[in-house]
C-alpha positions as a printed NumPy array, in Angstrom:
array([[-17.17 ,   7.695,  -3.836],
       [-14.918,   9.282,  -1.17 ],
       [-12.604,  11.511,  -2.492],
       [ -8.798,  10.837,  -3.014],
       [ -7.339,  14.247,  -3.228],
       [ -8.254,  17.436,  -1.538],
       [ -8.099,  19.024,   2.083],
       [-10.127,  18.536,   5.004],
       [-10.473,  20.083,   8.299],
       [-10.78 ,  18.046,  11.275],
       [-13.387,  18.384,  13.618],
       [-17.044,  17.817,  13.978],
       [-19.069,  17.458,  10.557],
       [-21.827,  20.072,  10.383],
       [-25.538,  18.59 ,  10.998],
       [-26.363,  16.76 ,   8.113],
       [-22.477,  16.615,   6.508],
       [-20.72 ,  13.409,   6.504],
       [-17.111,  13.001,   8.214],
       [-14.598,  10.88 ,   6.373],
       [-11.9  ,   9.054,   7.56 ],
       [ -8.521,  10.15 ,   6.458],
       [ -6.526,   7.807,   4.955],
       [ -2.627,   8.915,   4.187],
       [ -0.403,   6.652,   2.298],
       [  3.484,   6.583,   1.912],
       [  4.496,   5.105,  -1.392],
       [  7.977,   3.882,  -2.333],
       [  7.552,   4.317,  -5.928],
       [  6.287,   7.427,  -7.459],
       [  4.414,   6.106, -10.433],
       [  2.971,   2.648, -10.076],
       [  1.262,   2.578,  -6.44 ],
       [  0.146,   5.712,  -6.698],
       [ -1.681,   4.872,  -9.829],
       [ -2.402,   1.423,  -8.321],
       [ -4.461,   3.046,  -6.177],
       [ -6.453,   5.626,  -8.092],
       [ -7.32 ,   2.831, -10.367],
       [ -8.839,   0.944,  -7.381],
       [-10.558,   3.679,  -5.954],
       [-11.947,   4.438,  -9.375],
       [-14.476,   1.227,  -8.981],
       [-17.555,   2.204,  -8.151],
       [-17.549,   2.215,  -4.203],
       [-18.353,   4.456,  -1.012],
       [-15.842,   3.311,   1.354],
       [-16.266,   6.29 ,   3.611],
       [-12.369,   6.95 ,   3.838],
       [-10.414,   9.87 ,   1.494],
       [ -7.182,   8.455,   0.424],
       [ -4.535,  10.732,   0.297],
       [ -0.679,  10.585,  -1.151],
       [  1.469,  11.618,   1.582],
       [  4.735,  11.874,  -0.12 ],
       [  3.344,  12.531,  -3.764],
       [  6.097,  15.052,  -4.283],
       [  8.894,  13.265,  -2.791],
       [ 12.625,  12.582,  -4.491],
       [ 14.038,   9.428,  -4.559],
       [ 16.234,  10.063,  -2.059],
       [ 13.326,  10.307,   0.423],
       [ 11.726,   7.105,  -0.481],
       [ 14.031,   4.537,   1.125],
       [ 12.008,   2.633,   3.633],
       [ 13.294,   3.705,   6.396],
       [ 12.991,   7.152,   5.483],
       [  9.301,   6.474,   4.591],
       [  8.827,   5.071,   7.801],
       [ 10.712,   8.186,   9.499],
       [  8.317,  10.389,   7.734],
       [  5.081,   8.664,   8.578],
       [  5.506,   8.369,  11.867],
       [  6.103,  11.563,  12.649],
       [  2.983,  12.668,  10.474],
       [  1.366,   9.911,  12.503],
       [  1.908,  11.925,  15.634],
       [  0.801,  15.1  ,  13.728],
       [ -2.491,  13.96 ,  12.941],
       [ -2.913,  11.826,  15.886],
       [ -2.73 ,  15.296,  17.763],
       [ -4.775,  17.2  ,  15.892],
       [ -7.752,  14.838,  16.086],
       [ -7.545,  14.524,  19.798],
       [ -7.655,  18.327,  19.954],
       [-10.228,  18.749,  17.769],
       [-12.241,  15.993,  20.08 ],
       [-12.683,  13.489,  16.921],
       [-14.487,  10.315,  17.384],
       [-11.897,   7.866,  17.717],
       [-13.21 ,   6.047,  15.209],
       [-12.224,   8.595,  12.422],
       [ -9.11 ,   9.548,  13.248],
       [ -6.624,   9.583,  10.068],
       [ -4.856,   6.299,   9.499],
       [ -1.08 ,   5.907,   7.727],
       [  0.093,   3.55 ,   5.418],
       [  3.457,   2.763,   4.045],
       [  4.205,   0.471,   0.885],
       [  7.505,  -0.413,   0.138],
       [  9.261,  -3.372,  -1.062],
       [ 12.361,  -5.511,  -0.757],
       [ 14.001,  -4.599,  -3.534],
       [ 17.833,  -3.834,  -2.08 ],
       [ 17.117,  -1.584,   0.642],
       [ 18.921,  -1.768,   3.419],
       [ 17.255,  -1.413,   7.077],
       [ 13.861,  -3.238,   5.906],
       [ 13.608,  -4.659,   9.754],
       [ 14.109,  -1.714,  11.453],
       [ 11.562,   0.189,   9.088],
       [  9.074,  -2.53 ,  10.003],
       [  9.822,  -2.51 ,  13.584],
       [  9.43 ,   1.288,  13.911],
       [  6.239,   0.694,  12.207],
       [  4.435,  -1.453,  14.344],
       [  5.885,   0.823,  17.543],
       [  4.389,   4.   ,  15.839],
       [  0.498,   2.432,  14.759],
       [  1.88 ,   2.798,  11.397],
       [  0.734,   0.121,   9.133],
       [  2.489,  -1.434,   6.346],
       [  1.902,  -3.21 ,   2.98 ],
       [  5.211,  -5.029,   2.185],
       [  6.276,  -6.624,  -1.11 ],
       [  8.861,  -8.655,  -1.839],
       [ 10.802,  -8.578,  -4.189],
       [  8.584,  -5.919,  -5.431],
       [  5.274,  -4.004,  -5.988],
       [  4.845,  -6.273,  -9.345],
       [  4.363,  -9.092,  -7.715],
       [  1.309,  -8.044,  -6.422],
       [ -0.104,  -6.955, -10.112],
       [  1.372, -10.179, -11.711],
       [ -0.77 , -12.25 ,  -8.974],
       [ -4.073, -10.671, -10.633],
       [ -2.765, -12.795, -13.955],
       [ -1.294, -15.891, -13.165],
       [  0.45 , -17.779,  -9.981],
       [  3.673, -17.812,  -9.018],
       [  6.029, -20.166,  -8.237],
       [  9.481, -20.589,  -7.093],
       [ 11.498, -17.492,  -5.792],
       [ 12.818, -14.679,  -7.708],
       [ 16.26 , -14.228,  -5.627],
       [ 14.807, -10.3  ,  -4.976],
       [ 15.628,  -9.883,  -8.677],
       [ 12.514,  -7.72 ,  -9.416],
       [ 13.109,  -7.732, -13.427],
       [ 12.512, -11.075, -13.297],
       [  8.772, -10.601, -11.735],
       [  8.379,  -7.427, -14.529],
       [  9.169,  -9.749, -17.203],
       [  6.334, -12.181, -16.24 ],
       [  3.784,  -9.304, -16.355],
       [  1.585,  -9.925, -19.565],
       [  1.855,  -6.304, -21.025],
       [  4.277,  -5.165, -24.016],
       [  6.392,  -2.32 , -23.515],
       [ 10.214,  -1.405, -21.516],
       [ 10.719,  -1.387, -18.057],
       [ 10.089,   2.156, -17.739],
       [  6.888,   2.115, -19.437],
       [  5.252,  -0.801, -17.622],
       [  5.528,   1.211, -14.286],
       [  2.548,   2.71 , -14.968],
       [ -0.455,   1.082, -14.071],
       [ -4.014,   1.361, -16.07 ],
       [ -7.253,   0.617, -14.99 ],
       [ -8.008,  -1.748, -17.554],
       [ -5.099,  -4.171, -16.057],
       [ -7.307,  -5.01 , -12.989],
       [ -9.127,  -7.95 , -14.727],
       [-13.056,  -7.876, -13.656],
       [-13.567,  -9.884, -10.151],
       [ -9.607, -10.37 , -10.444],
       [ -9.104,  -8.972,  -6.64 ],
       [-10.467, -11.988,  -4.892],
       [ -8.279, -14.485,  -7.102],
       [ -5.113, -12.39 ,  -6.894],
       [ -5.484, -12.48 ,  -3.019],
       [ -6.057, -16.178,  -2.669],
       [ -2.63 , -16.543,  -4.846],
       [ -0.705, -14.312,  -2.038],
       [ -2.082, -15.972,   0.528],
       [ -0.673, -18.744,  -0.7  ],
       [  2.462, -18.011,  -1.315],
       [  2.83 , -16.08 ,   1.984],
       [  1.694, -19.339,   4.007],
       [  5.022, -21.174,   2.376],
       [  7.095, -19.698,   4.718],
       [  7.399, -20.2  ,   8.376],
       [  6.478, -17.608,  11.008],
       [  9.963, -17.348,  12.507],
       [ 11.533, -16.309,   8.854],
       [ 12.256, -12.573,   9.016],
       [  9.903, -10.478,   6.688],
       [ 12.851,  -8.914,   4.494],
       [ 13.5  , -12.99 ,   3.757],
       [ 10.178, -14.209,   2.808],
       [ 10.693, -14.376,  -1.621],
       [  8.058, -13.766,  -2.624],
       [  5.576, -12.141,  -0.123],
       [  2.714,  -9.633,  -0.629],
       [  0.033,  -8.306,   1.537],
       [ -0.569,  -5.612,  -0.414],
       [ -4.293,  -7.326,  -0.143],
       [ -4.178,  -5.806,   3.517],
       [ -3.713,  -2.527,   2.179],
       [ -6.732,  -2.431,  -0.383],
       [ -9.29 ,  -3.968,   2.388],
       [ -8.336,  -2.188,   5.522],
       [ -6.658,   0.685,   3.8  ],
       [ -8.523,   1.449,   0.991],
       [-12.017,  -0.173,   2.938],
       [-12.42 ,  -1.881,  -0.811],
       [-13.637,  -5.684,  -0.462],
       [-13.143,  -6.465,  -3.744],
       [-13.016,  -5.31 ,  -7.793]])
C-alpha cells in the first residue's frame, strides 16, 4: 500500500524504484476526515498515490473554506512548480484536495469558484462531513435545514457529539462503499443543475474524493 505520511523528493525514480503520485488533502475538520481517510487507506490496496494531510496542524481559525481554498492553491502553485522543474511526467505531478462542508460558513461560492480556477479539486458536503458516513448505514431523506446535529443524531453509534467525531475503521461496513455512493448519487440528482452548490441540502461527493483522490474503487 502507498504510504500516507512521510516525505518525498520529486524527480526521477531511480532504475528499478517506483514514483508515486502525491496526493495532498485540505481538511476542514481536524479529527473525522483525517481519520476518514486513514481508515480507507488502511484496506488492503496499491493505489499508487501517497496521501498526505496538508493542513494536519492547522487552528480553527485556518480552516474556514475559503481559507482552505487560499491555502491550497497557493501550495498548488508550489508543487505545480517544483514538478515542472524537476521535469516530472505529467502524469505524476502532486494533486490537491479540499473537503469542507456547508455547515455556516460564509463565502462557500467563492471558495468553490477559486477552486475550479486554481485545478484545485473539491469534495463538498452539505450540511456536513456526516452525511457522507451516515449514507454507508441507511438513506436519507428530506433536508436537514444545514442543521448538522440533526445528521449526527441519525448516525447509529452511542456516544456525545464530541466523541462521535472520530471515525473507526470498523464503521465502514464490508462492501458498504458501493451502496453508500449509490445513496449520494441519489440524493445529489434531486436537485437541479442551476441550484447553487452551497444550496443543494443534502449533497455529498465525497465519493469523488475516495475514487479519484484516494484511487480506491471500493471497500
Amino acid at each position: 500500500m502507498a504510504r500516507t505520511r512521510g516525505k518525498d523528493s520529486l524527480g526521477p525514480a531511480k532504475k528499478g524504484q517506483r514514483r508515486y503520485k502525491i496526493v495532498h488533502v485540505f481538511t476542514e475538520g481536524r479529527v473525522t476526515e483525517p481519520e476518514y481517510i486513514e481508515a480507507v487507506r488502511g484496506k488492503p490496496a496499491d493505489t499508487g498515490v501517497e496521501v498526505r494531510i496538508a493542513n494536519a496542524s492547522a487552528p480553527g481559525s485556518q480552516r474556514k473554506p475559503i481559507v482552505l481554498v487560499e491555502a491550497a492553491v497557493r501550495l498548488m502553485r508550489e508543487e505545480t512548480r517544483a514538478a515542472r522543474k524537476a521535469k516530472l511526467d505529467e502524469k505524476l505531478w502532486p494533486e490537491v484536495w479540499c473537503l469542507f462542508d456547508r455547515d455556516e460558513h460564509l463565502q462557500i461560492p467563492a471558495a468553490l469558484r477559486l477552486a475550479d480556477e486554481a485545478g484545485v479539486r473539491v469534495a463538498f458536503s452539505h450540511p456536513c462531513f456526516e452525511l457522507w458516513r451516515l449514507l454507508h448505514h441507511k438513506p436519507v431523506h428530506g433536508r436537514f435545514s444545514g442543521v448538522c446535529g440533526e445528521v449526527v443524531r441519525q448516525l447509529p453509534f452511542a456516544g456525545t457529539p464530541e466523541a462521535l467525531k472520530h471515525m473507526w475503521p470498523d464503521e465502514l461496513p464490508e462492501n458498504s462503499f458501493a451502496q453508500a455512493k449509490k445513496w449520494a448519487q441519489k440524493i445529489n440528482a434531486q436537485h437541479p443543475a442551476h441550484v447553487p452548490m452551497d444550496q443543494r441540502d443534502p449533497y455529498t461527493d465525497v465519493y469523488e474524493f475516495v475514487e479519484k483522490g484516494l484511487r480506491v474503487a471500493g471497500y
